Amino acid sequence: MSDDEFETLRMRADADRVLVELARPAQRNAINAAMVAELHAVCARIEAQPRILIVTGVGPDFAAGADIAELRERGRDDALAGINRTVFDRIAALPLPTIAAVEGNALGGGAELAYACDLRVAGVSARFGNPEPGLGILAAAGASYRLPALVGTSITKQVILGGRVLDSAAALSCGLVAEVVADGAALTAACALADRIAGQSPLALRLSKAVLDADVPHPLLDDIAQAVLFESSDKAERMTRFLDRSRK
């Protein structure tokens, strides 16, 4: 799929990162089946050539939810297929760090897409919430297991059961976002964060992410990952440069 074949996304691929913009501004970037398919296509490219991913939205909102008109028509078999969940899980499993640059509303499926990213930066007017129970459904695309890991069970229950919407200040205080910036500056901040990440060893980043995302205590996994890195030429070159600088 070439870039001009995307209908719901804008994508720019550079040597070290891929920028994806959710591009349904008239629908507040609501996530529909076409967008899910195109996000899968983006994931396939990044899996084939690992790079940092930045996700943002076109217009004033990140994504104000899933497409309700589509959701209303979905039945049991669609739910069991995990249509939105599977692509968010795939984004979460990408080998290198992923960043959500959030402006405005990140609600429902939009919030779950942001939760699936490793890091989030937000404009001051950003809002995160999961109003799915008010529509008679479950927040089933990752909120039930990602949000507790990010902010704890109590705040997760406030959001999902109590209908609380987290503004940028609350999102920062509970650790959901790494940084709050002026409205309109979230993408710039995300790109600066990507610049810092890109300066690190790609292999070390990839193994660090795998270790951090492991489900159980993993001291042996840490040792094995470190053993791989100790044998890498990148490690030797980086440490040599560090020592050379420290001697000057």
Tab-separated table of C-alpha atoms in Angstrom:
chain	number	residue	atom	x	y	z
A	1	MET	CA	0.000	0.000	0.000
A	2	SER	CA	1.536	3.323	-1.053
A	3	ASP	CA	1.082	6.494	0.953
A	4	ASP	CA	-1.434	7.963	-1.492
A	5	GLU	CA	-3.657	4.893	-1.076
A	6	PHE	CA	-4.399	5.710	2.561
A	7	GLU	CA	-7.893	7.140	2.952
A	8	THR	CA	-8.046	7.686	6.714
A	9	LEU	CA	-4.380	8.302	7.557
A	10	ARG	CA	-1.520	10.525	6.560
A	11	MET	CA	1.883	8.900	6.849
A	12	ARG	CA	5.449	10.145	6.578
A	13	ALA	CA	8.286	7.649	6.841
A	14	ASP	CA	11.834	8.734	7.643
A	15	ALA	CA	14.952	6.690	8.304
A	16	ASP	CA	14.386	6.469	12.061
A	17	ARG	CA	10.645	7.110	12.517
A	18	VAL	CA	7.190	6.904	11.021
A	19	LEU	CA	4.671	9.689	11.631
A	20	VAL	CA	1.012	8.709	11.318
A	21	GLU	CA	-1.804	11.250	11.472
A	22	LEU	CA	-5.372	10.067	11.980
A	23	ALA	CA	-7.116	11.974	9.202
A	24	ARG	CA	-10.890	11.969	9.588
A	25	PRO	CA	-11.227	15.450	11.087
A	26	ALA	CA	-14.868	15.857	10.046
A	27	GLN	CA	-15.608	12.792	12.203
A	28	ARG	CA	-13.208	13.956	14.952
A	29	ASN	CA	-10.868	11.178	13.764
A	30	ALA	CA	-13.276	8.451	14.858
A	31	ILE	CA	-11.632	5.064	14.343
A	32	ASN	CA	-13.503	3.015	11.737
A	33	ALA	CA	-12.780	-0.298	10.031
A	34	ALA	CA	-10.928	1.385	7.174
A	35	MET	CA	-8.611	3.136	9.628
A	36	VAL	CA	-8.012	-0.139	11.473
A	37	ALA	CA	-7.000	-1.807	8.203
A	38	GLU	CA	-4.649	1.048	7.349
A	39	LEU	CA	-3.083	0.992	10.821
A	40	HIS	CA	-2.401	-2.719	10.284
A	41	ALA	CA	-0.651	-1.795	7.026
A	42	VAL	CA	1.505	0.753	8.872
A	43	CYS	CA	2.381	-1.850	11.501
A	44	ALA	CA	3.460	-4.289	8.801
A	45	ARG	CA	5.893	-1.699	7.423
A	46	ILE	CA	7.366	-0.978	10.837
A	47	GLU	CA	7.660	-4.678	11.684
A	48	ALA	CA	9.584	-5.157	8.442
A	49	GLN	CA	11.809	-2.122	9.105
A	50	PRO	CA	11.703	-1.236	12.822
A	51	ARG	CA	11.393	2.488	13.482
A	52	ILE	CA	9.914	4.779	16.118
A	53	LEU	CA	6.198	5.424	15.618
A	54	ILE	CA	4.516	8.751	16.360
A	55	VAL	CA	0.712	8.869	16.211
A	56	THR	CA	-1.300	12.095	16.242
A	57	GLY	CA	-4.575	13.446	14.889
A	58	VAL	CA	-5.452	15.959	12.198
A	59	GLY	CA	-7.474	18.874	13.546
A	60	PRO	CA	-8.408	19.714	17.132
A	61	ASP	CA	-8.826	16.121	18.375
A	62	PHE	CA	-6.586	13.078	18.631
A	63	ALA	CA	-9.521	10.677	18.205
A	64	ALA	CA	-12.895	11.164	19.846
A	65	GLY	CA	-13.676	7.450	19.855
A	66	ALA	CA	-14.529	4.558	17.611
A	67	ASP	CA	-17.029	5.068	14.810
A	68	ILE	CA	-20.360	4.695	16.652
A	69	ALA	CA	-22.349	4.096	13.467
A	70	GLU	CA	-20.152	1.088	12.721
A	71	LEU	CA	-20.192	-0.108	16.327
A	72	ARG	CA	-23.989	-0.043	16.404
A	73	GLU	CA	-24.094	-2.554	13.557
A	74	ARG	CA	-21.476	-4.932	14.961
A	75	GLY	CA	-22.591	-8.184	16.537
A	76	ARG	CA	-21.207	-10.987	18.661
A	77	ASP	CA	-18.830	-12.355	16.035
A	78	ASP	CA	-17.369	-8.887	15.452
A	79	ALA	CA	-16.755	-8.517	19.185
A	80	LEU	CA	-15.053	-11.900	19.334
A	81	ALA	CA	-12.802	-10.859	16.434
A	82	GLY	CA	-11.470	-7.980	18.552
A	83	ILE	CA	-11.358	-5.649	15.550
A	84	ASN	CA	-9.938	-2.582	17.290
A	85	ARG	CA	-8.160	-4.483	20.041
A	86	THR	CA	-6.040	-6.510	17.642
A	87	VAL	CA	-4.563	-3.462	15.925
A	88	PHE	CA	-3.916	-1.707	19.239
A	89	ASP	CA	-2.220	-4.852	20.553
A	90	ARG	CA	-0.106	-4.900	17.391
A	91	ILE	CA	0.901	-1.262	17.924
A	92	ALA	CA	1.795	-2.038	21.549
A	93	ALA	CA	3.998	-4.913	20.383
A	94	LEU	CA	5.989	-2.912	17.809
A	95	PRO	CA	9.713	-3.426	18.407
A	96	LEU	CA	10.757	0.202	18.988
A	97	PRO	CA	9.134	2.897	21.140
A	98	THR	CA	5.810	4.410	20.116
A	99	ILE	CA	4.589	7.907	21.027
A	100	ALA	CA	1.087	9.398	21.013
A	101	ALA	CA	0.922	13.174	20.517
A	102	VAL	CA	-2.501	14.015	21.929
A	103	GLU	CA	-4.425	17.220	21.297
A	104	GLY	CA	-8.042	17.638	22.334
A	105	ASN	CA	-10.153	14.554	22.887
A	106	ALA	CA	-8.763	11.037	23.199
A	107	LEU	CA	-11.922	9.185	24.131
A	108	GLY	CA	-13.095	5.600	23.847
A	109	GLY	CA	-11.100	3.889	21.128
A	110	GLY	CA	-9.001	7.031	20.749
A	111	ALA	CA	-7.942	6.774	24.381
A	112	GLU	CA	-7.213	3.075	23.941
A	113	LEU	CA	-4.969	3.853	20.970
A	114	ALA	CA	-3.081	6.352	23.135
A	115	TYR	CA	-2.822	3.782	25.950
A	116	ALA	CA	-1.317	1.286	23.479
A	117	CYS	CA	1.619	3.622	22.819
A	118	ASP	CA	4.665	3.465	25.060
A	119	LEU	CA	4.731	7.215	25.733
A	120	ARG	CA	2.224	10.052	25.535
A	121	VAL	CA	2.631	13.828	25.336
A	122	ALA	CA	-0.396	16.092	25.523
A	123	GLY	CA	-1.560	19.579	24.741
A	124	VAL	CA	-2.983	21.406	27.716
A	125	SER	CA	-6.570	20.918	26.463
A	126	ALA	CA	-6.182	17.154	26.021
A	127	ARG	CA	-8.812	14.910	27.594
A	128	PHE	CA	-8.724	11.134	28.151
A	129	GLY	CA	-11.795	9.056	28.913
A	130	ASN	CA	-13.672	5.817	28.299
A	131	PRO	CA	-17.418	6.461	28.059
A	132	GLU	CA	-18.207	3.027	26.597
A	133	PRO	CA	-20.512	1.851	29.444
A	134	GLY	CA	-22.736	4.835	28.680
A	135	LEU	CA	-23.206	3.352	25.206
A	136	GLY	CA	-23.989	-0.085	26.594
A	137	ILE	CA	-20.631	-1.668	25.765
A	138	LEU	CA	-17.280	-2.502	27.349
A	139	ALA	CA	-14.030	-0.598	26.904
A	140	ALA	CA	-12.706	-3.756	25.266
A	141	ALA	CA	-9.863	-2.535	23.059
A	142	GLY	CA	-7.252	-2.498	25.790
A	143	ALA	CA	-8.444	-0.061	28.454
A	144	SER	CA	-9.300	-2.806	30.930
A	145	TYR	CA	-5.730	-4.132	30.999
A	146	ARG	CA	-3.533	-1.249	29.816
A	147	LEU	CA	-4.969	1.599	31.861
A	148	PRO	CA	-4.519	-0.140	35.257
A	149	ALA	CA	-0.870	-0.757	34.384
A	150	LEU	CA	-0.458	2.918	33.510
A	151	VAL	CA	-2.378	4.679	36.299
A	152	GLY	CA	-3.507	2.023	38.799
A	153	THR	CA	-6.804	0.266	39.456
A	154	SER	CA	-8.441	3.083	41.425
A	155	ILE	CA	-8.083	5.730	38.716
A	156	THR	CA	-9.023	3.176	36.053
A	157	LYS	CA	-12.291	2.486	37.891
A	158	GLN	CA	-12.917	6.214	38.196
A	159	VAL	CA	-12.527	6.529	34.425
A	160	ILE	CA	-14.371	3.408	33.254
A	161	LEU	CA	-16.951	2.937	36.009
A	162	GLY	CA	-17.309	6.494	37.242
A	163	GLY	CA	-17.186	8.221	33.869
A	164	ARG	CA	-14.304	10.462	34.880
A	165	VAL	CA	-12.519	12.291	32.089
A	166	LEU	CA	-8.866	13.004	32.842
A	167	ASP	CA	-7.737	16.460	31.805
A	168	SER	CA	-4.093	17.065	30.974
A	169	ALA	CA	-3.188	18.065	34.539
A	170	ALA	CA	-4.729	14.900	35.988
A	171	ALA	CA	-3.148	12.798	33.239
A	172	LEU	CA	0.264	14.258	34.093
A	173	SER	CA	-0.158	13.834	37.845
A	174	CYS	CA	-1.088	10.151	37.536
A	175	GLY	CA	1.679	9.401	35.051
A	176	LEU	CA	-0.508	8.779	32.010
A	177	VAL	CA	1.371	11.424	30.033
A	178	ALA	CA	5.053	12.261	30.140
A	179	GLU	CA	4.678	15.958	29.361
A	180	VAL	CA	2.010	18.636	28.940
A	181	VAL	CA	2.707	21.418	26.460
A	182	ALA	CA	0.822	24.332	24.961
A	183	ASP	CA	-2.085	23.471	22.695
A	184	GLY	CA	-0.816	22.806	19.193
A	185	ALA	CA	2.664	21.828	20.408
A	186	ALA	CA	2.134	18.141	21.217
A	187	LEU	CA	3.502	16.906	17.907
A	188	THR	CA	6.583	19.127	18.220
A	189	ALA	CA	7.176	17.749	21.725
A	190	ALA	CA	6.673	14.185	20.475
A	191	CYS	CA	9.203	14.754	17.695
A	192	ALA	CA	11.712	16.122	20.219
A	193	LEU	CA	11.148	13.018	22.340
A	194	ALA	CA	11.663	10.850	19.246
A	195	ASP	CA	14.931	12.720	18.570
A	196	ARG	CA	16.179	11.759	22.035
A	197	ILE	CA	15.098	8.164	21.584
A	198	ALA	CA	16.664	7.948	18.121
A	199	GLY	CA	20.039	8.874	19.591
A	200	GLN	CA	20.093	5.650	21.588
A	201	SER	CA	21.085	2.187	20.427
A	202	PRO	CA	18.235	0.635	18.378
A	203	LEU	CA	19.107	-2.853	19.600
A	204	ALA	CA	19.296	-1.727	23.231
A	205	LEU	CA	15.930	0.029	22.852
A	206	ARG	CA	14.373	-3.024	21.271
A	207	LEU	CA	15.584	-5.396	23.978
A	208	SER	CA	14.771	-2.912	26.754
A	209	LYS	CA	11.191	-2.654	25.510
A	210	ALA	CA	10.887	-6.445	25.325
A	211	VAL	CA	12.169	-6.797	28.893
A	212	LEU	CA	9.889	-4.038	30.211
A	213	ASP	CA	6.842	-5.592	28.551
A	214	ALA	CA	7.489	-9.110	29.893
A	215	ASP	CA	4.582	-10.374	31.994
A	216	VAL	CA	6.496	-11.977	34.879
A	217	PRO	CA	9.717	-11.344	36.835
A	218	HIS	CA	12.528	-12.013	34.423
A	219	PRO	CA	16.077	-11.728	35.790
A	220	LEU	CA	17.326	-14.417	33.398
A	221	LEU	CA	15.705	-12.614	30.470
A	222	ASP	CA	17.528	-9.446	31.522
A	223	ASP	CA	20.817	-11.352	31.626
A	224	ILE	CA	20.257	-12.889	28.196
A	225	ALA	CA	19.304	-9.541	26.667
A	226	GLN	CA	22.365	-7.950	28.232
A	227	ALA	CA	24.559	-10.762	26.894
A	228	VAL	CA	23.329	-10.039	23.373
A	229	LEU	CA	24.063	-6.337	23.807
A	230	PHE	CA	27.515	-6.954	25.301
A	231	GLU	CA	28.485	-8.710	22.075
A	232	SER	CA	27.176	-5.954	19.767
A	233	SER	CA	29.493	-3.676	17.825
A	234	ASP	CA	27.163	-0.761	18.600
A	235	LYS	CA	27.830	-1.168	22.341
A	236	ALA	CA	31.596	-1.198	21.808
A	237	GLU	CA	31.498	1.859	19.562
A	238	ARG	CA	29.229	3.867	21.882
A	239	MET	CA	31.292	3.100	24.979
A	240	THR	CA	34.511	3.922	23.141
A	241	ARG	CA	33.104	7.313	22.119
A	242	PHE	CA	31.996	7.932	25.718
A	243	LEU	CA	35.443	7.108	27.098
A	244	ASP	CA	37.171	9.213	24.441
A	245	ARG	CA	35.000	12.209	25.353
A	246	SER	CA	35.623	11.759	29.082
A	247	ARG	CA	39.406	11.846	28.536
A	248	LYS	CA	39.332	15.210	26.803
